[in-house]
């Protein structure tokens, strides 16, 4: 996602090129494509000039969108995600704590766009670290 954001508007990018630029194994990156496509965050273009590109502008995609597409729910415990999963939720101080943590994490990720994230880290990231 970082690579697609950094090169937004330049046309589709081959998966192998993204993998090379970010030093990510092709197979691993290939496993991430389907959930990102399913979430409507990226699109694929077939053919000689094909590749992958963002489905929306980088400033219209939040980090919450990306994390949820790849990881699923942001809730750290089941009782926060599924009301009634635990009969003690109403009286449980841990439930309140995990609920607040989950809400804060979601709020923080929602407040950061992919464009902001890409711009902030464009020149700060050592080559040995990659972001999806």
PDB file of C-alpha atoms in Angstrom:
ATOM      1  CA  UNK A   1       0.000   0.000   0.000  1.00  0.00           C
ATOM      2  CA  UNK A   2       2.897   2.309   0.807  1.00  0.00           C
ATOM      3  CA  UNK A   3       4.441   1.760  -2.622  1.00  0.00           C
ATOM      4  CA  UNK A   4       1.123   2.295  -4.402  1.00  0.00           C
ATOM      5  CA  UNK A   5       0.543   5.502  -2.435  1.00  0.00           C
ATOM      6  CA  UNK A   6       4.025   6.840  -3.171  1.00  0.00           C
ATOM      7  CA  UNK A   7       3.483   6.263  -6.903  1.00  0.00           C
ATOM      8  CA  UNK A   8      -0.215   7.118  -7.074  1.00  0.00           C
ATOM      9  CA  UNK A   9      -1.255   8.445 -10.480  1.00  0.00           C
ATOM     10  CA  UNK A  10       1.770   6.948 -12.268  1.00  0.00           C
ATOM     11  CA  UNK A  11      -0.141   3.909 -13.529  1.00  0.00           C
ATOM     12  CA  UNK A  12      -0.247   0.277 -12.438  1.00  0.00           C
ATOM     13  CA  UNK A  13       2.792  -1.310 -10.792  1.00  0.00           C
ATOM     14  CA  UNK A  14       3.739  -4.959 -11.230  1.00  0.00           C
ATOM     15  CA  UNK A  15       3.603  -7.090  -8.103  1.00  0.00           C
ATOM     16  CA  UNK A  16       7.230  -8.133  -8.655  1.00  0.00           C
ATOM     17  CA  UNK A  17       8.256  -4.480  -8.824  1.00  0.00           C
ATOM     18  CA  UNK A  18       6.486  -3.671  -5.548  1.00  0.00           C
ATOM     19  CA  UNK A  19       8.131  -6.703  -3.946  1.00  0.00           C
ATOM     20  CA  UNK A  20      11.553  -5.667  -5.224  1.00  0.00           C
ATOM     21  CA  UNK A  21      11.220  -2.033  -4.131  1.00  0.00           C
ATOM     22  CA  UNK A  22      10.005  -2.985  -0.658  1.00  0.00           C
ATOM     23  CA  UNK A  23      12.235  -6.060  -0.296  1.00  0.00           C
ATOM     24  CA  UNK A  24       9.239  -8.327   0.297  1.00  0.00           C
ATOM     25  CA  UNK A  25       9.042 -11.932  -0.958  1.00  0.00           C
ATOM     26  CA  UNK A  26       6.728 -12.210  -3.998  1.00  0.00           C
ATOM     27  CA  UNK A  27       4.713 -15.044  -2.449  1.00  0.00           C
ATOM     28  CA  UNK A  28       4.092 -13.141   0.782  1.00  0.00           C
ATOM     29  CA  UNK A  29       3.020 -10.012  -1.070  1.00  0.00           C
ATOM     30  CA  UNK A  30       0.799 -12.127  -3.310  1.00  0.00           C
ATOM     31  CA  UNK A  31      -1.076 -13.346  -0.221  1.00  0.00           C
ATOM     32  CA  UNK A  32      -1.870  -9.750   0.752  1.00  0.00           C
ATOM     33  CA  UNK A  33      -3.362  -8.760  -2.589  1.00  0.00           C
ATOM     34  CA  UNK A  34      -6.677 -10.642  -2.345  1.00  0.00           C
ATOM     35  CA  UNK A  35      -7.876  -9.126   0.956  1.00  0.00           C
ATOM     36  CA  UNK A  36      -6.879  -5.655  -0.252  1.00  0.00           C
ATOM     37  CA  UNK A  37      -8.793  -6.181  -3.517  1.00  0.00           C
ATOM     38  CA  UNK A  38     -11.788  -7.631  -1.650  1.00  0.00           C
ATOM     39  CA  UNK A  39     -11.851  -4.554   0.602  1.00  0.00           C
ATOM     40  CA  UNK A  40     -11.894  -2.318  -2.474  1.00  0.00           C
ATOM     41  CA  UNK A  41      -8.559  -0.695  -1.665  1.00  0.00           C
ATOM     42  CA  UNK A  42      -6.633  -1.800  -4.745  1.00  0.00           C
ATOM     43  CA  UNK A  43      -7.434  -2.780  -8.307  1.00  0.00           C
ATOM     44  CA  UNK A  44      -5.645  -4.909 -10.841  1.00  0.00           C
ATOM     45  CA  UNK A  45      -5.135  -4.237 -14.511  1.00  0.00           C
ATOM     46  CA  UNK A  46      -4.231  -7.175 -16.736  1.00  0.00           C
ATOM     47  CA  UNK A  47      -2.012  -7.146 -19.759  1.00  0.00           C
ATOM     48  CA  UNK A  48       1.418  -5.985 -20.818  1.00  0.00           C
ATOM     49  CA  UNK A  49       0.998  -2.660 -19.070  1.00  0.00           C
ATOM     50  CA  UNK A  50      -0.952  -4.090 -16.158  1.00  0.00           C
ATOM     51  CA  UNK A  51      -0.278  -4.244 -12.469  1.00  0.00           C
ATOM     52  CA  UNK A  52      -1.823  -2.950  -9.280  1.00  0.00           C
ATOM     53  CA  UNK A  53      -2.980   0.510  -8.308  1.00  0.00           C
ATOM     54  CA  UNK A  54      -5.001   2.146  -5.550  1.00  0.00           C
ATOM     55  CA  UNK A  55      -8.764   2.057  -6.043  1.00  0.00           C
ATOM     56  CA  UNK A  56      -9.076   5.445  -4.350  1.00  0.00           C
ATOM     57  CA  UNK A  57      -6.831   8.430  -3.774  1.00  0.00           C
ATOM     58  CA  UNK A  58      -4.308   7.899  -0.948  1.00  0.00           C
ATOM     59  CA  UNK A  59      -5.939  10.704   1.038  1.00  0.00           C
ATOM     60  CA  UNK A  60      -9.270   8.816   0.890  1.00  0.00           C
ATOM     61  CA  UNK A  61      -7.864   5.602   2.392  1.00  0.00           C
ATOM     62  CA  UNK A  62      -7.231   5.460   6.123  1.00  0.00           C
ATOM     63  CA  UNK A  63      -4.796   3.229   7.929  1.00  0.00           C
ATOM     64  CA  UNK A  64      -7.857   1.722   9.623  1.00  0.00           C
ATOM     65  CA  UNK A  65      -9.095   0.614   6.192  1.00  0.00           C
ATOM     66  CA  UNK A  66      -5.759  -1.071   5.478  1.00  0.00           C
ATOM     67  CA  UNK A  67      -5.377  -2.776   8.860  1.00  0.00           C
ATOM     68  CA  UNK A  68      -8.967  -4.056   8.865  1.00  0.00           C
ATOM     69  CA  UNK A  69      -8.582  -5.395   5.322  1.00  0.00           C
ATOM     70  CA  UNK A  70      -5.482  -7.356   6.300  1.00  0.00           C
ATOM     71  CA  UNK A  71      -6.200  -8.257   9.921  1.00  0.00           C
ATOM     72  CA  UNK A  72      -9.972  -8.194  10.292  1.00  0.00           C
ATOM     73  CA  UNK A  73     -11.582  -6.730  13.381  1.00  0.00           C
ATOM     74  CA  UNK A  74      -9.572  -4.331  15.513  1.00  0.00           C
ATOM     75  CA  UNK A  75     -11.181  -5.651  18.690  1.00  0.00           C
ATOM     76  CA  UNK A  76      -8.581  -7.273  20.885  1.00  0.00           C
ATOM     77  CA  UNK A  77     -11.018  -9.589  22.652  1.00  0.00           C
ATOM     78  CA  UNK A  78     -14.189 -11.298  21.445  1.00  0.00           C
ATOM     79  CA  UNK A  79     -16.514  -9.725  24.012  1.00  0.00           C
ATOM     80  CA  UNK A  80     -15.801  -6.244  22.616  1.00  0.00           C
ATOM     81  CA  UNK A  81     -16.541  -7.286  19.049  1.00  0.00           C
ATOM     82  CA  UNK A  82     -19.517  -9.526  19.804  1.00  0.00           C
ATOM     83  CA  UNK A  83     -21.932  -8.179  22.429  1.00  0.00           C
ATOM     84  CA  UNK A  84     -23.267 -11.049  24.489  1.00  0.00           C
ATOM     85  CA  UNK A  85     -20.263 -13.282  23.785  1.00  0.00           C
ATOM     86  CA  UNK A  86     -19.590 -13.265  27.498  1.00  0.00           C
ATOM     87  CA  UNK A  87     -22.326 -13.209  30.110  1.00  0.00           C
ATOM     88  CA  UNK A  88     -20.103 -11.145  32.428  1.00  0.00           C
ATOM     89  CA  UNK A  89     -19.394  -8.278  29.990  1.00  0.00           C
ATOM     90  CA  UNK A  90     -21.721  -5.825  31.739  1.00  0.00           C
ATOM     91  CA  UNK A  91     -19.944  -6.256  35.092  1.00  0.00           C
ATOM     92  CA  UNK A  92     -16.404  -6.891  33.865  1.00  0.00           C
ATOM     93  CA  UNK A  93     -13.822  -4.114  34.324  1.00  0.00           C
ATOM     94  CA  UNK A  94     -11.573  -5.840  31.778  1.00  0.00           C
ATOM     95  CA  UNK A  95     -14.310  -5.500  29.158  1.00  0.00           C
ATOM     96  CA  UNK A  96     -14.403  -1.744  29.692  1.00  0.00           C
ATOM     97  CA  UNK A  97     -10.616  -1.526  29.441  1.00  0.00           C
ATOM     98  CA  UNK A  98     -10.394  -3.573  26.218  1.00  0.00           C
ATOM     99  CA  UNK A  99     -13.331  -1.688  24.755  1.00  0.00           C
ATOM    100  CA  UNK A 100     -11.579   1.646  25.376  1.00  0.00           C
ATOM    101  CA  UNK A 101      -8.281   0.344  23.970  1.00  0.00           C
ATOM    102  CA  UNK A 102     -10.023  -0.942  20.833  1.00  0.00           C
ATOM    103  CA  UNK A 103     -11.896   2.345  20.356  1.00  0.00           C
ATOM    104  CA  UNK A 104      -8.708   4.402  20.781  1.00  0.00           C
ATOM    105  CA  UNK A 105      -6.789   2.234  18.340  1.00  0.00           C
ATOM    106  CA  UNK A 106      -9.591   2.467  15.764  1.00  0.00           C
ATOM    107  CA  UNK A 107      -9.819   6.229  16.222  1.00  0.00           C
ATOM    108  CA  UNK A 108      -6.071   6.698  15.799  1.00  0.00           C
ATOM    109  CA  UNK A 109      -5.915   4.538  12.673  1.00  0.00           C
ATOM    110  CA  UNK A 110      -8.982   6.320  11.241  1.00  0.00           C
ATOM    111  CA  UNK A 111      -7.292   9.704  11.722  1.00  0.00           C
ATOM    112  CA  UNK A 112      -4.260   8.831   9.560  1.00  0.00           C
ATOM    113  CA  UNK A 113      -4.620   8.631   5.795  1.00  0.00           C
ATOM    114  CA  UNK A 114      -2.439   6.462   3.613  1.00  0.00           C
ATOM    115  CA  UNK A 115      -1.150   9.648   1.988  1.00  0.00           C
ATOM    116  CA  UNK A 116      -0.080  11.096   5.352  1.00  0.00           C
ATOM    117  CA  UNK A 117       1.548   7.824   6.342  1.00  0.00           C
ATOM    118  CA  UNK A 118       3.419   7.523   3.042  1.00  0.00           C
ATOM    119  CA  UNK A 119       4.608  11.137   3.114  1.00  0.00           C
ATOM    120  CA  UNK A 120       5.752  10.915   6.726  1.00  0.00           C
ATOM    121  CA  UNK A 121       7.763   7.777   6.161  1.00  0.00           C
ATOM    122  CA  UNK A 122       8.974   8.350   2.592  1.00  0.00           C
ATOM    123  CA  UNK A 123      12.506   9.353   3.544  1.00  0.00           C
ATOM    124  CA  UNK A 124      12.650   7.919   7.056  1.00  0.00           C
ATOM    125  CA  UNK A 125      12.355   4.207   6.373  1.00  0.00           C
ATOM    126  CA  UNK A 126      15.577   2.203   6.153  1.00  0.00           C
ATOM    127  CA  UNK A 127      15.677  -0.219   3.230  1.00  0.00           C
ATOM    128  CA  UNK A 128      15.507  -3.211   5.561  1.00  0.00           C
ATOM    129  CA  UNK A 129      12.046  -2.251   6.850  1.00  0.00           C
ATOM    130  CA  UNK A 130       8.899  -2.444   4.747  1.00  0.00           C
ATOM    131  CA  UNK A 131       5.317  -1.348   5.192  1.00  0.00           C
ATOM    132  CA  UNK A 132       2.281  -2.891   3.576  1.00  0.00           C
TER     133      UNK A 132
END
